[in-house]
Amino acid sequence: MSVDQAGLPDLTDETFLSGDRTQEYLELRAMGAAVPLPTADGVPTWLVSHHADVAALNRLPETRLQPAGAVAPEWLDEGPALQRLKANLSQIDAPAHTRLRKVVGPMFIPRRVEQFRELATDSVRRAIERLLARTDVVDAVQDLAVDVPKGVICSFLGIPEEDWGILTKDQHDFLLIFSPMPIDGAQKSALDQITQFYLDYFDEFVSSRSLEQHSPFVRLVLEAERASEISHIEALSLLHTVLDAGYETTRTSISNAVQLLGQHPHILGALREEPGLVTNIVEEFLRYRTPVHVRVRFLTDNYVASDGTVLAAGSKVILMLAAANRDGAVFSNADELDILRENAGSHQAFGGGLHHCLGAPIARIQLQETLLGLADAFSHIELCDGSHRYPDLMFPALMALPVRFHTA
Amino acid sequence: MRTTDLELVVTARDRHSASVVGLTLSSPDATDLPPWEPGAHIDVRCGEVVRQYSLCGDRATRSSYHIAVLREAEGRGGSAYLHDEVRLGDRLTVSAPRNNFALVEAERYVFIAGGIGITPIVPMLAEATALGKPWTLDYGGRSRSTMAFQRELAELGPQVSVLPEDESGLLGLEALLADPQSGTKIYCCGPAALLNATEKAAAHWPPGSLHIERFVPKALEVSTDREFEVRLARAGTSHRIPPGTSIIDVLADAGVGVPSSCGVGTCGTCESVVLEGVPEHRDSILNDEERAEGTYMMICVSRASSPALVLDI
Ligand code: HEM
Ligand code: HEM
Ligand code: FES
């Protein structure tokens, strides 16, 4: 098998980006365990799409989010965005990452988040009540998928739902903080401005009431600040992260789930008959329609890929989570949806290792409760014309999903 | 034993060198065995342990596999078993061939082998020749008497350099790899020191040029873990957890699936309830009281400080 640039699927093509990607990912996996990419800055860069390597690299504790020696991208100069990035779990390395993750990590493990299941059930119930009142075509993104995480995040943090509009209006500008390449002056000031807005919002919010009146999560973070384990800006950043990392990801995974339920009509019935299937169905949905397609790491040691290819220390590895989740070496008939699949939970949709998704247990609960709520309320979901995905390599979110929910 | 495992008969034993014995493993009824590509290996059950050996025979011979086994001085049991206990006519359980070291298409190949690392390289030489691709082999070892396949390699001509350390010193990797060439792939197999030296000497080659195979996973070489036992209260089974392998991996191999996600003790997905025994916590999520109490443990990383643990699984 030859690994040549010419054979690489065009990863910037719009039809690919907003499409289903099954064929392109199949071709990518067939090109080998690690495909070298041309690089402008001299950092060897690899596309990694086999499950064995994606899982191994996700889990290697020595890999970094920033290149060795760096704590933030060079192009991000002093300002609120730089301060915020240095406290952003998904962008930082030890020792800061270890210190911050230790504050919030224990709160988010499955045993502890189980107590928040009620928040999800409640949020789903309210959304479904609104849907039941409607017989026209609804947008499953705006009229359901947004509402579930909105209710959960607001109660988890203790912020009023009336603030949701201003909190999410310009959220997109904040994503510039994740840019893999330098951003221009105008983008930088937009990023600084939205970052300052969030820091100010949460600053005002934490001082709006006494410690005892805050939600258990906010109390945990503020107590860590009082104990000098974290700084004030780190505390505000950890609160913002729950909103930032927890909203669009969950919204998108719920939209994906509704689309899959529409495409595979037997699943709603199967769930009604056997609600216990819900755990596995959620894992299989995350495997089959992975919300976040790409994660990046930098190697600090040589890494030998599953086919013997040596990836040198210092290399940048682009981990194709969604392609790995369709790897036939791990999942039989990988391109088929199989709600009884025994190893569905081996997917890489939440990454892995030290940076494994903090919110995975609470995201799972929201997805499970949404599926159970839908199976309870509706007999089938009819997909209507007009759905489309945002053409982003890393995060192809459904932007609209017109459907009709039928009760009988 | 997996359903795809094979029961093969030892039909020949040859000495390849003072310390290397070659075993020919044939299908009992002379039927065709699963095909393989150069670089492939099989798992061989050697009494209590399983070891991996590269296939190094002729791929056209479909009814048998050939492996070459080095007697390791303080070997991990497997090589001594195959040298001393296995006789002609004995049956061995082996896995179907798997390939973690496939020969990628290239214009030219540089092969580097150290000691018993020659085994996966031998069929690669035949393949490169069959494809009409130019290649060279630098083959190092302690001394001629320890180096296998010298006769077969001598027949291949001047592109083979057999370089025993007691005659020519260590392989001159810097000189061999001085000029990076695009289109050329380097394949290296041998002891860790040779692999590390090759990785260093090839650092300035284009990404993707170097392919290596390690026989012993890195983690095993440095591990200081002790072996312990895990009993599952609900499943009623008992499992030995060897050094370097996690509880969750041993259970998964035995068909007991426990959900896991991060694999390093940060997410809590694999959390299990401890009924008896003392866990040695290696996660980063339990607090000090929970650690002291020992009711919960993350079985993707944590081990035992008592000889056995009983888990509520
Ligand atoms: C289905 C919904 C979600 C998906 C698919 C998802 C996916 C991911 C992925 C792929 C990562 C990167 C992991 C890695 O690099 O190994 C991540 C990290 C993260 N996620 Fe999620 N996520 C979801 C929901 C949430 C929620 C609800 C929260 C709320 C707390 C959250 C908070 C985080 C945080 C804080 C990180 C960074 C962790 C770190 O680097 O230490 N996520 N997520
Ligand atoms: C975690 C990472 C990311 C997520 C979750 C994400 C998500 C999204 C979503 C949901 C949209 C459409 C919604 C909207 O316009 O408000 C969008 C649009 C866009 N994204 Fe991303 N994205 C990410 C990273 C990036 C990065 C790194 C860049 C490049 C620097 C980028 C560039 C854009 C652009 C240019 C648009 C269109 C903006 C517009 O139409 O106003 N995104 N992204
Ligand atoms: S799998 Fe995450 S703690 Fe074990």
Coordinates of C-alpha atoms in Angstrom, one line a residue, chain A residues 183-358:
Chain A
I183 CA -5.7 34.7 13.6
D184 CA -5.7 38.2 12.3
G185 CA -6.0 41.5 14.3
A186 CA -9.7 41.8 13.9
Q187 CA -10.3 38.2 15.0
K188 CA -8.0 38.7 17.9
S189 CA -9.9 41.7 19.2
A190 CA -13.2 39.8 18.7
L191 CA -11.8 36.9 20.7
D192 CA -10.5 39.2 23.4
Q193 CA -13.8 41.0 23.6
I194 CA -15.9 37.8 23.9
T195 CA -13.5 36.3 26.4
Q196 CA -13.7 39.5 28.5
F197 CA -17.5 39.3 28.3
Y198 CA -17.5 35.7 29.7
L199 CA -15.0 36.5 32.5
D200 CA -17.0 39.5 33.5
Y201 CA -20.2 37.6 33.4
F202 CA -19.0 34.8 35.7
D203 CA -17.1 37.3 37.9
E204 CA -20.4 39.1 38.5
F205 CA -22.3 35.9 38.9
V206 CA -20.0 34.4 41.6
S207 CA -20.2 37.6 43.7
S208 CA -23.9 37.9 43.3
R209 CA -24.6 35.6 46.2
S210 CA -22.9 33.9 49.2
L211 CA -20.9 30.7 48.9
E212 CA -23.7 28.7 50.5
Q213 CA -26.2 29.9 47.9
H214 CA -24.2 28.6 45.0
S215 CA -24.7 25.3 43.3
P216 CA -22.5 22.4 44.6
F217 CA -20.3 22.6 41.5
V218 CA -19.7 26.4 41.8
R219 CA -19.0 26.0 45.5
L220 CA -16.4 23.3 44.8
V221 CA -14.6 25.7 42.4
L222 CA -14.8 28.7 44.7
E223 CA -13.6 26.7 47.7
A224 CA -10.6 25.6 45.7
E225 CA -9.9 29.3 45.0
R226 CA -10.2 30.2 48.7
A227 CA -7.7 27.4 49.5
S228 CA -5.3 29.0 46.9
E229 CA -5.3 25.9 44.8
I230 CA -6.4 27.9 41.8
S231 CA -6.4 31.6 40.9
H232 CA -9.5 33.7 40.4
I233 CA -9.3 33.7 36.6
E234 CA -8.8 29.9 36.7
A235 CA -12.0 29.6 38.8
L236 CA -13.9 31.7 36.3
S237 CA -12.5 29.7 33.4
L238 CA -13.6 26.4 34.9
L239 CA -17.1 27.7 35.2
H240 CA -17.1 29.0 31.7
T241 CA -15.7 25.6 30.4
V242 CA -18.8 23.8 31.5
L243 CA -20.8 26.1 29.3
D244 CA -18.4 26.2 26.4
A245 CA -17.4 22.6 26.2
G246 CA -20.7 21.2 27.4
Y247 CA -23.2 23.0 25.2
E248 CA -22.5 22.6 21.4
T249 CA -21.1 19.1 21.8
T250 CA -24.2 17.9 23.7
R251 CA -26.6 19.8 21.4
T252 CA -24.9 18.2 18.4
S253 CA -24.9 14.7 19.8
I254 CA -28.7 15.0 20.6
S255 CA -29.4 16.3 17.0
N256 CA -27.4 13.4 15.6
A257 CA -29.4 11.0 17.7
V258 CA -32.7 12.3 16.5
Q259 CA -31.5 12.0 12.9
L260 CA -30.5 8.4 13.5
L261 CA -33.8 7.6 15.1
G262 CA -35.5 9.0 12.0
Q263 CA -33.3 6.9 9.7
H264 CA -33.7 3.7 11.7
P265 CA -37.3 3.7 12.7
H266 CA -37.2 0.3 14.6
I267 CA -35.0 1.8 17.3
L268 CA -37.7 3.8 19.1
G269 CA -39.9 0.6 19.3
A270 CA -37.0 -1.4 20.6
L271 CA -36.3 1.1 23.3
R272 CA -39.9 1.2 24.4
E273 CA -39.9 -2.6 24.7
E274 CA -36.5 -2.8 26.4
P275 CA -35.5 0.6 28.0
G276 CA -32.3 -1.1 29.3
L277 CA -30.9 -1.0 25.8
V278 CA -30.5 2.8 26.1
T279 CA -26.9 2.7 27.5
N280 CA -25.6 0.7 24.5
I281 CA -27.6 2.7 22.0
V282 CA -26.1 5.9 23.2
E283 CA -22.6 4.4 22.9
E284 CA -23.3 3.1 19.4
F285 CA -24.7 6.5 18.3
L286 CA -21.6 8.2 19.6
R287 CA -19.5 5.7 17.7
Y288 CA -21.5 5.8 14.5
R289 CA -22.1 9.6 14.4
T290 CA -19.2 11.0 16.3
P291 CA -19.7 14.6 17.3
V292 CA -16.1 15.8 17.5
H293 CA -14.1 14.4 14.6
V294 CA -10.6 15.5 15.4
R295 CA -8.2 16.0 18.3
V296 CA -4.5 17.0 18.1
R297 CA -1.5 16.0 20.2
F298 CA 2.2 16.6 20.1
L299 CA 4.6 13.7 20.7
T300 CA 7.4 14.0 23.3
D301 CA 8.8 10.6 22.4
N302 CA 9.1 8.6 19.3
Y303 CA 5.9 6.6 18.7
V304 CA 5.8 3.4 16.7
A305 CA 2.5 3.1 15.0
S306 CA 0.7 -0.2 14.7
D307 CA 2.3 -0.9 11.3
G308 CA 5.8 -0.1 12.5
T309 CA 5.9 3.4 11.1
V310 CA 8.1 5.6 13.4
L311 CA 6.6 9.0 14.3
A312 CA 9.4 11.2 15.6
A313 CA 9.3 13.0 18.9
G314 CA 8.0 16.6 18.3
S315 CA 5.6 15.4 15.6
K316 CA 2.0 16.7 15.6
V317 CA -0.5 13.9 15.3
I318 CA -4.0 14.6 14.1
L319 CA -6.2 12.0 15.6
M320 CA -9.2 11.2 13.5
L321 CA -11.6 10.1 16.2
A322 CA -14.5 9.6 13.8
A323 CA -12.5 7.6 11.3
A324 CA -11.1 5.4 14.1
N325 CA -14.7 4.7 15.2
R326 CA -15.4 3.0 11.9
D327 CA -12.3 0.9 11.9
G328 CA -13.2 -2.7 10.8
A329 CA -10.2 -4.1 12.8
V330 CA -12.1 -3.3 16.0
F331 CA -15.8 -3.0 15.0
S332 CA -17.3 -5.7 12.7
N333 CA -19.4 -4.2 9.9
A334 CA -18.1 -0.9 11.2
D335 CA -20.1 1.2 8.8
E336 CA -23.4 -0.3 9.9
L337 CA -25.4 0.9 12.9
D338 CA -25.9 -2.0 15.3
I339 CA -27.6 -1.1 18.6
L340 CA -26.7 -4.5 20.1
R341 CA -23.0 -4.1 19.2
E342 CA -21.0 -5.6 22.1
N343 CA -18.0 -3.3 22.0
A344 CA -19.7 -0.1 21.0
G345 CA -18.3 1.5 24.1
S346 CA -14.7 1.2 22.7
H347 CA -15.4 4.3 20.6
Q348 CA -13.0 7.3 20.9
A349 CA -15.8 9.9 20.8
F350 CA -14.7 11.3 24.1
G351 CA -10.9 11.1 23.4
G352 CA -9.0 9.4 26.1
G353 CA -6.1 9.6 28.6
L354 CA -5.4 12.6 30.8
H355 CA -7.6 14.9 28.6
H356 CA -10.5 12.5 28.3
C357 CA -13.8 14.5 28.1
L358 CA -14.5 15.8 31.6

